[in-house]
Short mmCIF file of C-alpha atoms and ligand atoms in Angstrom, two decimals:
data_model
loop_
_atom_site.label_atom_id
_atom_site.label_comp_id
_atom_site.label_asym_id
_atom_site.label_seq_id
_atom_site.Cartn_x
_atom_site.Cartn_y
_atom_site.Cartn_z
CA UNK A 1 86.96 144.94 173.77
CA UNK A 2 88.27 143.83 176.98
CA UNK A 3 88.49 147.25 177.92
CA UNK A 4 84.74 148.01 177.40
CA UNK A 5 83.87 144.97 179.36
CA UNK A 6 82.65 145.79 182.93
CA UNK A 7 82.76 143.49 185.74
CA UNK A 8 78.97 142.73 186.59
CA UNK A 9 77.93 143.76 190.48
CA UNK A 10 78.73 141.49 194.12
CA UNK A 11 76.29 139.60 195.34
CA UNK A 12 75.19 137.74 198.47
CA UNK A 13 74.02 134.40 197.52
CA UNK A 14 73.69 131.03 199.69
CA UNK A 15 77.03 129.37 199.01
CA UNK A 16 75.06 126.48 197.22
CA UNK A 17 74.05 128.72 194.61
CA UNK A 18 77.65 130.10 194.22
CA UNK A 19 79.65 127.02 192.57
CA UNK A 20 82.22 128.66 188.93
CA UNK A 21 81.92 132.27 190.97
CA UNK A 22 84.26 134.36 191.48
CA UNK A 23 84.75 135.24 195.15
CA UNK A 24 84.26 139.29 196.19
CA UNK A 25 84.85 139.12 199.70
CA UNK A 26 86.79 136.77 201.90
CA UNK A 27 85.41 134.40 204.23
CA UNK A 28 86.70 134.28 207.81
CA UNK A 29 86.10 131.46 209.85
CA UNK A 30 83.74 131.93 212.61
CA UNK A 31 83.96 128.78 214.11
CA UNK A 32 87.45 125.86 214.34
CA UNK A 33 86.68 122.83 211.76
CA UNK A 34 87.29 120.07 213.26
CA UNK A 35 84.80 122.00 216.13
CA UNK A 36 86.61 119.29 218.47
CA UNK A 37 89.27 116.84 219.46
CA UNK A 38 87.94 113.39 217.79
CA UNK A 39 89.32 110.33 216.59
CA UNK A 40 90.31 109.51 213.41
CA UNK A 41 89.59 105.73 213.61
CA UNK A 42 87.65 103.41 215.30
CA UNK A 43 89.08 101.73 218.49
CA UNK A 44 89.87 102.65 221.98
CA UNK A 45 90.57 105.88 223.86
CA UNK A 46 93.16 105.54 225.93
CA UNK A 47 96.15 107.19 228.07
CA UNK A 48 99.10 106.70 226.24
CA UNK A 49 101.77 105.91 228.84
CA UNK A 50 99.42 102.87 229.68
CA UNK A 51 100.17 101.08 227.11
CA UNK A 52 104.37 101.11 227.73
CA UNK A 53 104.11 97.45 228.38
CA UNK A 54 102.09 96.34 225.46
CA UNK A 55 100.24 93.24 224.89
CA UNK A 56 98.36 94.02 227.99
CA UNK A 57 94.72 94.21 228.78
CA UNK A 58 92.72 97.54 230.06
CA UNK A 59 88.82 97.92 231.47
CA UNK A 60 86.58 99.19 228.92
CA UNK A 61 84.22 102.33 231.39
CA UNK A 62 82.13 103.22 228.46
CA UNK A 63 81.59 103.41 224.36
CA UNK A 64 81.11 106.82 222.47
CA UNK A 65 79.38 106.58 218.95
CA UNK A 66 79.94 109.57 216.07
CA UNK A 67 77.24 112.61 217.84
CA UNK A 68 77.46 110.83 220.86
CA UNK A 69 77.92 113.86 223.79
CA UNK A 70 81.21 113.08 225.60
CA UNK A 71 80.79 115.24 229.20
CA UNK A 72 80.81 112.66 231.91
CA UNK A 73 82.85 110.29 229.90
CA UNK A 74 86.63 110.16 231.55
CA UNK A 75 89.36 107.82 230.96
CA UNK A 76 90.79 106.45 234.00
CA UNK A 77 93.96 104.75 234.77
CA UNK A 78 94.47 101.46 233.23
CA UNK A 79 91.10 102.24 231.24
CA UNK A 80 89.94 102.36 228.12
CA UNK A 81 86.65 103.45 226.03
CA UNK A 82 85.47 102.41 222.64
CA UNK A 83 85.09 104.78 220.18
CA UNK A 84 84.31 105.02 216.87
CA UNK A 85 85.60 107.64 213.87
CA UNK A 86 84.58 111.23 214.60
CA UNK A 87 83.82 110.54 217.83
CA UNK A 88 84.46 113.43 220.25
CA UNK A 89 87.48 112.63 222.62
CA UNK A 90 86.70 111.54 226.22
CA UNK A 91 88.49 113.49 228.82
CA UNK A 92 91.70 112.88 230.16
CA UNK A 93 92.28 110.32 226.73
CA UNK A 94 95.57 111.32 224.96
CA UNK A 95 95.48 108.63 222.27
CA UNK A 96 93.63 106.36 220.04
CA UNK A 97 94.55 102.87 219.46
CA UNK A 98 93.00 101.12 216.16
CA UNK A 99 90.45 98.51 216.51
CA UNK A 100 92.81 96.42 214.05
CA UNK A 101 95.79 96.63 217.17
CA UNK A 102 93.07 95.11 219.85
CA UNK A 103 91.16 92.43 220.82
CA UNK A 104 87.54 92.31 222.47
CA UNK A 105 87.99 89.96 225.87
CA UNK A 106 85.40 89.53 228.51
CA UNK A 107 82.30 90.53 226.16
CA UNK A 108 83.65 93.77 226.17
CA UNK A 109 84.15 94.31 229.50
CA UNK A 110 87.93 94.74 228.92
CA UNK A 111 90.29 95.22 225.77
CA UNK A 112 93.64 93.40 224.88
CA UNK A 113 95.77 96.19 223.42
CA UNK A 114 98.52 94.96 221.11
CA UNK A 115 100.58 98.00 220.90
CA UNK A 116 102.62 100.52 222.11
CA UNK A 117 100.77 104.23 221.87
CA UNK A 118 102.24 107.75 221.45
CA UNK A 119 100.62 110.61 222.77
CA UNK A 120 98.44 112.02 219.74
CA UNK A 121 98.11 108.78 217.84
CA UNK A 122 94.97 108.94 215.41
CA UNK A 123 93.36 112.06 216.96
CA UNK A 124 92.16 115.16 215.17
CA UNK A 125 92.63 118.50 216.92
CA UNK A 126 89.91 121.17 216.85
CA UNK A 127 90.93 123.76 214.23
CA UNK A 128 93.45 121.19 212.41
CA UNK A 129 91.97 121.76 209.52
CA UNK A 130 90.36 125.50 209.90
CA UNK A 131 91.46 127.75 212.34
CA UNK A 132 88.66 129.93 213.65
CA UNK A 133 89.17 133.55 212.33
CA UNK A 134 91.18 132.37 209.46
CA UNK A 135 90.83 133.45 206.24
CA UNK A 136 89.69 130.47 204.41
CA UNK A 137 88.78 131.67 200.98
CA UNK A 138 90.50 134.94 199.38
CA UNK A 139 88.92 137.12 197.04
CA UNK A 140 89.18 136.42 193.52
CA UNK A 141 88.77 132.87 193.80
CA UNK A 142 86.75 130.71 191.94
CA UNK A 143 84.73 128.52 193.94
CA UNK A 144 84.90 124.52 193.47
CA UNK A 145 82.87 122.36 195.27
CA UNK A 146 85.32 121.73 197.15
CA UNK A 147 84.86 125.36 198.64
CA UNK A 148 81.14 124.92 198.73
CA UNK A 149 82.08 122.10 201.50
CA UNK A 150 84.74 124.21 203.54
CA UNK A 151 82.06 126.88 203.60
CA UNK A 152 79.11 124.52 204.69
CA UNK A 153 81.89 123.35 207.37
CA UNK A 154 81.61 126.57 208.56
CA UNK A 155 77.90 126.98 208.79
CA UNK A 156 78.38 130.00 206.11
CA UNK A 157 74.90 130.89 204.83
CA UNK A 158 75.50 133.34 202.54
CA UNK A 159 78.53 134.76 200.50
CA UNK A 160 79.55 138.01 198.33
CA UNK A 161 80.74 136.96 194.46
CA UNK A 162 80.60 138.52 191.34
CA UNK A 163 76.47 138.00 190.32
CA UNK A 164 76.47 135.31 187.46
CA UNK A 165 76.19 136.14 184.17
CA UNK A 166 72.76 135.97 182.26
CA UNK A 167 74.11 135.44 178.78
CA UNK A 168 71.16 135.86 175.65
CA UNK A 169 71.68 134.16 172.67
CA UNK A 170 69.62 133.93 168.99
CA UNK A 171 70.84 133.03 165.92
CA UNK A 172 69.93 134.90 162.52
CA UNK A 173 69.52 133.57 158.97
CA UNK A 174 66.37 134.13 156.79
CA UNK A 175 68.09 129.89 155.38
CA UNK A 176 67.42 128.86 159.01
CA UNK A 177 64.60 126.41 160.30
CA UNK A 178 63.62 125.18 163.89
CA UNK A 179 63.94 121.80 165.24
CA UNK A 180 62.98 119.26 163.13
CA UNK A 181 60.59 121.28 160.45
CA UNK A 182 60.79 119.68 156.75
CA UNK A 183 63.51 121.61 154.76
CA UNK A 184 62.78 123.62 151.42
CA UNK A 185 65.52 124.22 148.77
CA UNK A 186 68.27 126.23 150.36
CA UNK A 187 67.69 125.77 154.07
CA UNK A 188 69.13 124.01 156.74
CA UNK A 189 68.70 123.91 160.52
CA UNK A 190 70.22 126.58 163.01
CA UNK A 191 72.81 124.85 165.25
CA UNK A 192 74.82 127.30 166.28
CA UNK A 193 72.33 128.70 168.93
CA UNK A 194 72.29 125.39 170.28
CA UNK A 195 75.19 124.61 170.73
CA UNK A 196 76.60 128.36 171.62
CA UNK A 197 73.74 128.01 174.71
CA UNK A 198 75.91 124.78 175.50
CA UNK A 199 79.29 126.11 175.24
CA UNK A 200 77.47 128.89 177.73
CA UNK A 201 75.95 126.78 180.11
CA UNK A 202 79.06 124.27 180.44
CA UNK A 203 80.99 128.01 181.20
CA UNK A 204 78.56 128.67 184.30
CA UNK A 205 76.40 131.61 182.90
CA UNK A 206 72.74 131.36 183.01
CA UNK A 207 71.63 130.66 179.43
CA UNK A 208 68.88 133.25 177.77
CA UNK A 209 67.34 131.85 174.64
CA UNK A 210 66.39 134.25 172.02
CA UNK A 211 65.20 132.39 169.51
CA UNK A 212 65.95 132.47 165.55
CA UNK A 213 65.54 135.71 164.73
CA UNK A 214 65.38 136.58 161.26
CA UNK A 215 67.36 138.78 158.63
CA UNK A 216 65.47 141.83 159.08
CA UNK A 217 67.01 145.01 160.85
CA UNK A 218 63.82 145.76 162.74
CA UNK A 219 63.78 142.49 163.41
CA UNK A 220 67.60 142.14 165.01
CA UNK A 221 67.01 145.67 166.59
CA UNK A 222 64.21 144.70 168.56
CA UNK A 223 65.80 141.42 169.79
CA UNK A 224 69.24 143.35 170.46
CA UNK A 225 66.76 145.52 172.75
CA UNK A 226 64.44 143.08 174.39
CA UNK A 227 68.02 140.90 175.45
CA UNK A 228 69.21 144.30 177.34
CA UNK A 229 66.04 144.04 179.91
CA UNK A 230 67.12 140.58 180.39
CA UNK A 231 70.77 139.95 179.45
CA UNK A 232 74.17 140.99 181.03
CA UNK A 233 75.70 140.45 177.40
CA UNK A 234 74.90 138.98 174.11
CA UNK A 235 75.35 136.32 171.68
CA UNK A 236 74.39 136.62 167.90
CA UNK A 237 75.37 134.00 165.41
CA UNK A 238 75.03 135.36 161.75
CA UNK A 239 75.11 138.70 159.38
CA UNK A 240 78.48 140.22 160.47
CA UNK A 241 80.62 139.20 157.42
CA UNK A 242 80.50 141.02 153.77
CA UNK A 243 76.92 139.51 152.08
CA UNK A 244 73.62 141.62 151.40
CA UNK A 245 72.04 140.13 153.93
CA UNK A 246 74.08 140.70 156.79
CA UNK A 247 72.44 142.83 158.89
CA UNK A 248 73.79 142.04 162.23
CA UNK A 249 76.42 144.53 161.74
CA UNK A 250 73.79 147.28 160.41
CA UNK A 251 72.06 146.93 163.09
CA UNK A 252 74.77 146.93 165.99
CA UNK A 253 76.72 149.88 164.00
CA UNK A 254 72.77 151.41 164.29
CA UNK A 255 72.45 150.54 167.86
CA UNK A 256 76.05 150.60 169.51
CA UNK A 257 78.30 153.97 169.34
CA UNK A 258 80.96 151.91 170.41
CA UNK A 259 80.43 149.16 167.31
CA UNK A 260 83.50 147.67 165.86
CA UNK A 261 83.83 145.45 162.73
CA UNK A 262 86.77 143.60 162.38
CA UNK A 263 87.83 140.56 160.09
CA UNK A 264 90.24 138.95 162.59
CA UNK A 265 93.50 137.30 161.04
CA UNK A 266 92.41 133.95 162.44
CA UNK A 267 90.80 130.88 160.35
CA UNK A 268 88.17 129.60 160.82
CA UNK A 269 86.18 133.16 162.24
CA UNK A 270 87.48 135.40 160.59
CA UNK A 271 84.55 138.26 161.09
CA UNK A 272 83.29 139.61 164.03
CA UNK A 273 81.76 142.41 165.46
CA UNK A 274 81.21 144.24 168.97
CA UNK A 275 79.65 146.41 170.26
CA UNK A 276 77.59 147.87 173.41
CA UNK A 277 74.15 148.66 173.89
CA UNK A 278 72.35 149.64 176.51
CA UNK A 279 76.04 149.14 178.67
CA UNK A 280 75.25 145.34 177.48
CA UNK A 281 77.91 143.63 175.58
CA UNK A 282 76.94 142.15 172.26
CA UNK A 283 79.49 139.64 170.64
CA UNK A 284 78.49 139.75 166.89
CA UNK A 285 79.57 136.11 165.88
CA UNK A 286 80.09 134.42 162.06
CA UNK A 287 77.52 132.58 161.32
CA UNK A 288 79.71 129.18 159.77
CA UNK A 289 79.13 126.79 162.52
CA UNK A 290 82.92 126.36 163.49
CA UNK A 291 83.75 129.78 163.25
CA UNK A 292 80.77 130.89 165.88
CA UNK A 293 82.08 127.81 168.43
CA UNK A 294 85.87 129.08 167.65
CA UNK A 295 85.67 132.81 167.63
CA UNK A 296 83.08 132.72 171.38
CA UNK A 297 86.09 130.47 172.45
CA UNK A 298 89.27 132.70 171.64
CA UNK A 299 86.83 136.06 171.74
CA UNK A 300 83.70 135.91 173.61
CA UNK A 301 84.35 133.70 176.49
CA UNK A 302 87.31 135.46 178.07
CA UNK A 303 85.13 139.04 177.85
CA UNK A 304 82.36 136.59 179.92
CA UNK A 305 85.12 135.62 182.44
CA UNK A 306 86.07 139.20 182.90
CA UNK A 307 82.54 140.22 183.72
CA UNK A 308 82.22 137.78 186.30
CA UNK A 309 85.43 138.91 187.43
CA UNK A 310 87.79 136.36 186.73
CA UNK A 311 91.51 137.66 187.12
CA UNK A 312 93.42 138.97 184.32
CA UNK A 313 95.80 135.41 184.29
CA UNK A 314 92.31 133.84 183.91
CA UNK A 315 90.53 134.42 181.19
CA UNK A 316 92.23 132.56 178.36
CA UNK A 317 92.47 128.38 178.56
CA UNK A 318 96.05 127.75 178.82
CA UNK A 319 97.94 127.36 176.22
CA UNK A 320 100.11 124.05 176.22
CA UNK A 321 102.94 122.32 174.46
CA UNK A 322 102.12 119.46 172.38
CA UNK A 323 103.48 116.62 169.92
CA UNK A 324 101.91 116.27 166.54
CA UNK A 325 101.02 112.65 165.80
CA UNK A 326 99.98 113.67 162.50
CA UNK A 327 100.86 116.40 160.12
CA UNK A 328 98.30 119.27 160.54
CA UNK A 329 96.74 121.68 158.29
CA UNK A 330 99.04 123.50 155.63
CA UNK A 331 98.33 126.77 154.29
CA UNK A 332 99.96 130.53 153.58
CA UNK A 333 97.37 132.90 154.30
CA UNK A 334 98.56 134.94 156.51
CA UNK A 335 96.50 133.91 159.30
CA UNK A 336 96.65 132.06 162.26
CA UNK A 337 95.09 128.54 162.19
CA UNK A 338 92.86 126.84 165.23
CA UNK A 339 93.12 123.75 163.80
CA UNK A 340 90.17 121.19 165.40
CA UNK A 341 92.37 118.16 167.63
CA UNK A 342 91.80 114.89 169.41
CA UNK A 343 94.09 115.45 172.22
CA UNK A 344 95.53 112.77 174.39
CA UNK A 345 97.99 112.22 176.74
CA UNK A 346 100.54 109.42 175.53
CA UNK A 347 103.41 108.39 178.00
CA UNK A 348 102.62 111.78 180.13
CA UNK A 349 103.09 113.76 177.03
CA UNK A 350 100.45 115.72 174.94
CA UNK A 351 99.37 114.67 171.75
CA UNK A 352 97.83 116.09 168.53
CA UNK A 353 95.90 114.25 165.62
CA UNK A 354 93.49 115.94 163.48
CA UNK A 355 89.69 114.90 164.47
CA UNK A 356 88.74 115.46 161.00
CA UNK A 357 87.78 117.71 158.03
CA UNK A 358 88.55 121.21 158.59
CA UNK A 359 86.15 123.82 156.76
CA UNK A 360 84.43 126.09 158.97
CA UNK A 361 80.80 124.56 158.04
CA UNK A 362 82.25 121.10 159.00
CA UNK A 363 80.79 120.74 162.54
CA UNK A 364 81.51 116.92 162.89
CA UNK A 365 84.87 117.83 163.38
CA UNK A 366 84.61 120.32 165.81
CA UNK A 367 82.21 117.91 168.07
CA UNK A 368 84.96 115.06 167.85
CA UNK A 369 87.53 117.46 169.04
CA UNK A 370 89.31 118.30 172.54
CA UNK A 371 91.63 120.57 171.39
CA UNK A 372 92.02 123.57 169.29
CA UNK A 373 95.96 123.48 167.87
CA UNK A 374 97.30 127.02 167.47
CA UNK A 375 99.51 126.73 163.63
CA UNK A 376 100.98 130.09 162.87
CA UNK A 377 100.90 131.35 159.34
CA UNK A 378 103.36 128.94 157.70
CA UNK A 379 104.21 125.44 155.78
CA UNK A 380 102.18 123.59 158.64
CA UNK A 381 103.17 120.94 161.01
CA UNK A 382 104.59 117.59 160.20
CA UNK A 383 104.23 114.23 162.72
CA UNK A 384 106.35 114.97 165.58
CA UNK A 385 106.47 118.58 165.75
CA UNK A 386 106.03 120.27 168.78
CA UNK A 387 102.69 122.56 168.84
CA UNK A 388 101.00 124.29 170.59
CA UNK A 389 97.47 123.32 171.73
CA UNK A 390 94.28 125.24 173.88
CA UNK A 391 92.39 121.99 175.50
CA UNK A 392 88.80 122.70 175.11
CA UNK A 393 87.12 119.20 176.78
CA UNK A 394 88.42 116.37 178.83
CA UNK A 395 91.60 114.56 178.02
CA UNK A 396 92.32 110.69 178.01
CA UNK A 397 95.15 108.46 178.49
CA UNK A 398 95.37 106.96 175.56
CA UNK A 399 98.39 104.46 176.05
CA UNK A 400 96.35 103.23 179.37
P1 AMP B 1 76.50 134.26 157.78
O1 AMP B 1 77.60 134.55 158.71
O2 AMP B 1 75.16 134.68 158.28
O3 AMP B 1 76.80 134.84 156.41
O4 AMP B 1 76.43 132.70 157.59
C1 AMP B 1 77.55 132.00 157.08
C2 AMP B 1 77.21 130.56 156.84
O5 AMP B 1 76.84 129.94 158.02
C3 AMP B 1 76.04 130.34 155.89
O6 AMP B 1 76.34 129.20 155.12
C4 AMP B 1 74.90 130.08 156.81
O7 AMP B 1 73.89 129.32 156.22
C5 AMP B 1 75.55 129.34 157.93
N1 AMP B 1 74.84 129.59 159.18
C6 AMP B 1 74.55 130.80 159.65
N2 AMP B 1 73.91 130.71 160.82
C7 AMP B 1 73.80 129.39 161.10
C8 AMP B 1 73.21 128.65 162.15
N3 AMP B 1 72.63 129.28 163.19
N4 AMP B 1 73.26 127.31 162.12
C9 AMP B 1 73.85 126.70 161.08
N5 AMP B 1 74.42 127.33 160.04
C10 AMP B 1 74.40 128.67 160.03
MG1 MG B 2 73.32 134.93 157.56
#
């Protein structure tokens, strides 16, 4: 599958709109950040070897403000000038000394300077942080805000990443009903499309919503076709295991040379199906609410990160090393289990406890989970067993 999966094209966006992308080209800095010498607190500019015979007193010429232009402004001899943080650094100045070492005598007119300055004390070099034609950002990265501020430092306007995603999703299910719509014997509401467009919005693709589509193969068809004018990949929940009525997997086997049915050796989500159409991916998902959230997080979502060019060490969550606090999930089935967690951190170590019942229509579970724990086919996992554990959501300290 992730060898069908191609990267979608660069693009040049304004680096506001490029926060979760992956970086195509590097940026080079045009311009040193700081763009000047400036101090880092507020206080007095001064001439270092001045101050050799500290407590002594020194004329205050002028003040300089943050934005305030500094030509004209010169540090004398046995002066001094108030200045305040990020102010630019009067000439012939070679250090700062805090406002907390001084005191204010004469209204102003002069300083009393309590200590003894080195050369280079509290001031910020232009370029100390970014060095003009360095490379700040390298290709491949994934850009935090963080980045979004180093390139606004640099007056950056525009920059190349991998386009985001535009990722459709509809659920099928002639059972299904919309929003809050009185039920009839036999149905129930469709939540997997909402919370599939949640899991894909909280990933940094631009959400598509298909609708509830239902189980009809003309039906599927023509939504599998309208999502590839408007879709770089796809997201069906329903009709790809073994019932009547699943016609999902007709209609991708119809639709997509490439199609592939598989029941995956994993519980819950155990079938799935791919396939593409049009060159647009189409991740045929189980319709049991757990097993759609489990199989786009193990199956889907790292195809997703390889479109938008994520690196090869990137696409999976980590995988990490936990303690059970309580014995997890037993069964020989010859699968492996994703077993739903709470997942804290206890005395800077990881731990596991079961968030709740674990059938793969038992959603409540899933939404007061963290942490999917990996249990390979076996006799399970008793309290204090080491497992191991993906980390889904935030973590707590819960021993704080
Ligand atoms: P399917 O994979 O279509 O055979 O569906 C398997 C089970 O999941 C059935 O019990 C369906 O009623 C249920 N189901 C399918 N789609 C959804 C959905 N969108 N929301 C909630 N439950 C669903
Ligand atoms: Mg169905």
């Amino acid at each position: 599958m992730l060898a069908t999966v191609r990267r979608l094209p660069i693009v040049r966006v304004p680096p506001d709109d490029a926060v979760g992308l992956v970086l195509a080209e590097p940026v080079i800095a045009g311009e040193p950040v700081p763009p000047f010498d400036n101090t880092a607190m507020d206080g007095y500019a001064l001439r270092a070897a001045d101050t050799a015979g500290a407590p002594l007193a020194l004329d205050v010429v002028a003040t300089l403000a943050a934005g305030a232009d500094p030509a004209g402004v010169r540090v004398g001899p046995g002066q001094a000038v108030r200045i305040m943080t990020g102010a630019a650094l009067p000439d012939d100045a070679d250090a700062i000394v805090m406002v907390e070492s001084t005191s204010s005598l004469d209204g102003g007119d002069r300083v009393q300077i309590e200590t003894v300055a080195a050369a280079g004390d509290h001031i910020r070099r232009a370029g100390d942080d970014v060095r003009k034609g360095d490379a700040v950002v390298a290709p491949g990265t994934v850009l935090t805000p963080a980045h979004l501020g180093v390139l606004a430092s640099l007056g950056a306007t525009e920059v190349a990443v991998v386009r985001r995603a535009r990722v459709g999703v509809f659920s099928t299910g002639d059972e299904l009903v919309e929003g809050n719509a009185p039920l009839r014997p036999g149905q129930l509401r469709d939540s997997n499309r909402h919370a599939l467009c949640g899991l894909v919005a909280l990933d940094g693709f631009d959400v598509v919503d298909l609708g509830l589509v239902r189980d009809d193969k003309e039906a599927i068809a023509d939504a599998i076709k309208g999502a590839t004018q408007r879709c770089d990949a796809l997201l069906t929940s329903g009709g790809v295991s073994m019932g009547d009525y699943d016609e999902v997997k007709a209609t991708l086997s119809d639709l997509a040379a490439d199609m592939r049915w598989m029941q995956v050796a994993i519980r819950p989500a155990k079938p799935f199906a791919f396939g593409t159409v049009e060159s647009m991916p189409v991740f045929g998902l189980p319709g049991n609410p757990v097993s759609s959230l489990v199989s786009y997080e193990l199956l889907a979502r790292p195809a997703l990160r390889q479109m938008t060019g994520h690196g090869r060490t990137d696409l999976d969550r980590p995988r990490l090393s936990a303690v059970a606090a309580t014995p997890l999930f037993r069964r020989r089935d010859g699968k492996t289990h994703f077993a739903r967690v709470v997942v804290d951190v206890e005395n800077g170590r990881l731990v596991v406890r079961s968030s709740g019942a674990q059938g793969s229509h038992q959603l409540a579970s899933m939404a007061a989970s963290n942490g999917l724990a990996v249990l390979p086919d076996g006799d399970g996992v008793d309290a204090g067993d080491t497992v191991t554990v993906i980390v889904t959501g935030d973590l707590s300290q819960a021993d704080r």
